[in-house]
C-alpha positions as MATLAB code, in Angstrom:
seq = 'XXXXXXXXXXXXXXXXXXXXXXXXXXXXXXXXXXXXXXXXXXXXXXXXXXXXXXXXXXXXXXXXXXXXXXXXXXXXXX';
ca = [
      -2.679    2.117    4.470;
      -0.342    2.554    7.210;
      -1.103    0.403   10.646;
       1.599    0.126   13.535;
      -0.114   -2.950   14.760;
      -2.083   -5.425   12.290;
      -5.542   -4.556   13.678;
      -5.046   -1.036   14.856;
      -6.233    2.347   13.541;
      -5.085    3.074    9.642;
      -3.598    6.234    8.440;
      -5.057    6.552    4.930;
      -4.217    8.261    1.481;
      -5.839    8.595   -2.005;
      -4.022   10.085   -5.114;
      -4.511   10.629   -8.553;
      -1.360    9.601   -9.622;
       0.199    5.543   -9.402;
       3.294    7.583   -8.902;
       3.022    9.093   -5.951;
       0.946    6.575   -4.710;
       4.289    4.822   -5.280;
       6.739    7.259   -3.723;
       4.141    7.964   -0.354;
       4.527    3.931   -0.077;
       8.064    3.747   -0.291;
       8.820    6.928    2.113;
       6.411    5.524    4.429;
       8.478    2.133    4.069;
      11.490    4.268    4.874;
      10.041    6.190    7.997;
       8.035    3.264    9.574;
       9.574    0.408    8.246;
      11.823   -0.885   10.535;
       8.977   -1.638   13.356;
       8.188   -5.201   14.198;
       4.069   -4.398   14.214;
       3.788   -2.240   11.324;
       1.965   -2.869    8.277;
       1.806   -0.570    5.566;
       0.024   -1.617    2.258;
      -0.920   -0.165   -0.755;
      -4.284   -0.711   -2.455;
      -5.677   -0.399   -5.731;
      -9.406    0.164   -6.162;
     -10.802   -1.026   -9.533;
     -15.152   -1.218   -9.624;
     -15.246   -0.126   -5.615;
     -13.089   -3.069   -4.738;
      -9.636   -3.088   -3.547;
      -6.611   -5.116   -4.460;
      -3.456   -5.113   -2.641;
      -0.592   -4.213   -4.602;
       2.080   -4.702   -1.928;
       2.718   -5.074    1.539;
       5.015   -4.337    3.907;
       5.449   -6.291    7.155;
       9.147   -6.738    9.544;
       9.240   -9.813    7.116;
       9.759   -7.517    3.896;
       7.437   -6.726    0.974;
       5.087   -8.956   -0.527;
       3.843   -7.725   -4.407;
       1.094   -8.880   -5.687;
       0.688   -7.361   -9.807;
      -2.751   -6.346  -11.227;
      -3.474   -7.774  -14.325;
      -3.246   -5.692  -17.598;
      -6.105   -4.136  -17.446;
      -5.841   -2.556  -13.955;
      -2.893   -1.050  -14.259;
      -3.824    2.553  -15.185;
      -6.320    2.072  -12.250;
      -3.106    2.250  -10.069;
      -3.205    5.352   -7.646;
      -4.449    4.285   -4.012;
      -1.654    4.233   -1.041;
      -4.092    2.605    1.781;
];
């Protein structure tokens, strides 16, 4: 999920693969990054819920691992 402002409208994504979950996180890190607002996370969904993975705020990234068990779950960039 990419917001410019904390509680403003979210550009979404959903893919198959963890891996380019991963990279569309990290180029959207790249490209938006450097904003003081912006907040881009990325979200796994395991059983309709979703965990945040990581976030990125002007403060720098925050990861939070899924346990074992999640990670072939891994493929949400929200």
């Amino acid at each position: 999920m990419l917001q410019f402002e904390a509680d403003g409208p979210a550009v979404t994504g959903d893919w198959a693969s963890g891996v380019t979950a991963l990279r569309t996180y990290r180029a959207w890190v790249g490209l938006y990054g450097g904003s003081p607002t912006v907040v881009i996370r990325m979200i796994e969904e395991v059983d309709g819920r979703p965990h945040e993975v990581r976030t990125w705020t002007a403060q720098g990234e925050t990861e939070t691992l899924p346990g074992p068990d999640r990670c072939e779950g891994l493929g949400s960039a929200r």
